[in-house]
Amino acid sequence: MSFRFIHTSDLHIGRRFANISEPADGNLRGRLMEARFDKIRQLANAAREHGAEHVLLAGDTFDSATPSRQVLRQALAAMRDALEVHWWLLPGNHDNLRNAEPVWDEIVKDAPENVHALRATDVVEIAPGVALLPCPVPVRTTGRDLTKDLPGIATPEGMLRIGLAHGGVVDFVESGEQIPPDRDRSAGLDYLALGDWHGRLQVTPRTQYSGTPEQDRFKHGVRGQCLAVTLAQSGAIPEVAAIETGSFLWSNIGLPLHEGEDTALTLAALLPTADRRNTLLRIKASGWTSLAGHAALGVAAERHAPEFALLDLISERVGTLHNVTDLDAIDQAGAMRLAAERLMAEAGNGALAEAERDIAAAALNRLYAYATEGAR
């Protein structure tokens, strides 16, 4: 027999993105929240397009144990709209059984017929000849392997065995669980669908993390994905295809600077040209440049930033090459010139602590930017 399903995890519906710097005239947080909610529709489309009738969500459907009633009800309604798809929801560490008990009670009580809450470890036959072995997370941090009982759970011979769990196999674990990397073999699983890690990761051909369908951090450098998994028969190697579902790209880029380089042009050459509106970009500058180079880099970042969902320039680690010409641009005499000379001396004083030198250099860069602002 052949069985195909969608493996996804870590949807985190309701996340507020309080750590994101909101542009003064933008609605980035609202767009990010809505993108996560829209993934329900995207996952349903992926299921339809790949001939799958089941979506297995390996934990953290909701970002917290107390999503608002509106968030919960609208999520269930969106799943109901895809009536031909069965949604199998596993409690994760964010929406664990203990803290989110009222949420799971309401799902069991009021969810549409195609939405299933996996609150117990009982085997569920989700399709003829297909056994789902869920491992719900009981509390936010258990400190134990929730898949440890899978080897002892029997199913009829020839039946496909699919494990569904939330936790870590390696040291990226967030919730405390440690799942052996050979659990698929020891439990005789045809596939182990994992959640908790927000990037795609193949542990073995039968044990995989789908990653989140909508990224939420500057870590993985690709848009969110889900996996279309096909099991041809019991014991066969799964066929796994990644499907891009993410609306936003979170990207970390390094910007090395060298003496004499035009920092504005170097930055411009580094920026992606496509889909800037849906790109969150963190640029970590390093190396050396002059006071004028620092100022030009900041101005260029401000000029390009409105084209992106977010452009965050981190330039604290860029060293400053000081020269008299730079000081002349601040002032050729008077109090500002004296202040600039003192800051330059402190920035280059090896007898001072590094933190003090960094503060002096940053203050000198700011003074230069203020003094030359009218000339730009």
mmCIF file of C-alpha atoms in Angstrom, residues 11 13 37 40-41 43-44 48 57 61-62 72-89 112 114-116:
data_model
loop_
_atom_site.group_PDB
_atom_site.id
_atom_site.type_symbol
_atom_site.label_atom_id
_atom_site.label_comp_id
_atom_site.label_asym_id
_atom_site.label_seq_id
_atom_site.Cartn_x
_atom_site.Cartn_y
_atom_site.Cartn_z
ATOM 1 C CA LEU A 11 3.318 26.884 13.267
ATOM 2 C CA ILE A 13 -0.035 30.777 15.527
ATOM 3 C CA PHE A 37 -2.062 32.197 10.220
ATOM 4 C CA ILE A 40 -3.021 26.861 7.323
ATOM 5 C CA ARG A 41 -4.287 27.682 3.841
ATOM 6 C CA LEU A 43 -0.536 23.675 4.008
ATOM 7 C CA ALA A 44 -3.981 22.694 2.772
ATOM 8 C CA ARG A 48 -4.190 19.035 -2.344
ATOM 9 C CA LEU A 57 1.599 18.866 12.789
ATOM 10 C CA THR A 61 0.511 24.724 16.588
ATOM 11 C CA PHE A 62 0.011 27.682 18.918
ATOM 12 C CA LEU A 72 -8.006 29.592 18.396
ATOM 13 C CA ARG A 73 -11.419 29.773 16.753
ATOM 14 C CA GLN A 74 -10.147 31.327 13.540
ATOM 15 C CA ALA A 75 -7.418 28.682 13.251
ATOM 16 C CA LEU A 76 -9.980 25.898 13.635
ATOM 17 C CA ALA A 77 -12.271 27.589 11.125
ATOM 18 C CA ALA A 78 -9.430 27.792 8.599
ATOM 19 C CA MET A 79 -8.764 24.071 9.029
ATOM 20 C CA ARG A 80 -12.493 23.381 8.640
ATOM 21 C CA ASP A 81 -12.428 25.245 5.320
ATOM 22 C CA ALA A 82 -10.074 22.542 4.012
ATOM 23 C CA LEU A 83 -12.638 19.852 4.789
ATOM 24 C CA GLU A 84 -11.024 17.207 2.597
ATOM 25 C CA VAL A 85 -7.815 17.403 4.694
ATOM 26 C CA HIS A 86 -7.454 15.774 8.108
ATOM 27 C CA TRP A 87 -5.389 17.832 10.583
ATOM 28 C CA TRP A 88 -3.578 15.897 13.316
ATOM 29 C CA LEU A 89 -2.406 18.288 16.057
ATOM 30 C CA PRO A 112 -14.631 20.387 13.096
ATOM 31 C CA ASN A 114 -11.442 16.943 10.202
ATOM 32 C CA VAL A 115 -9.357 18.332 13.119
ATOM 33 C CA HIS A 116 -7.961 15.830 15.622
#
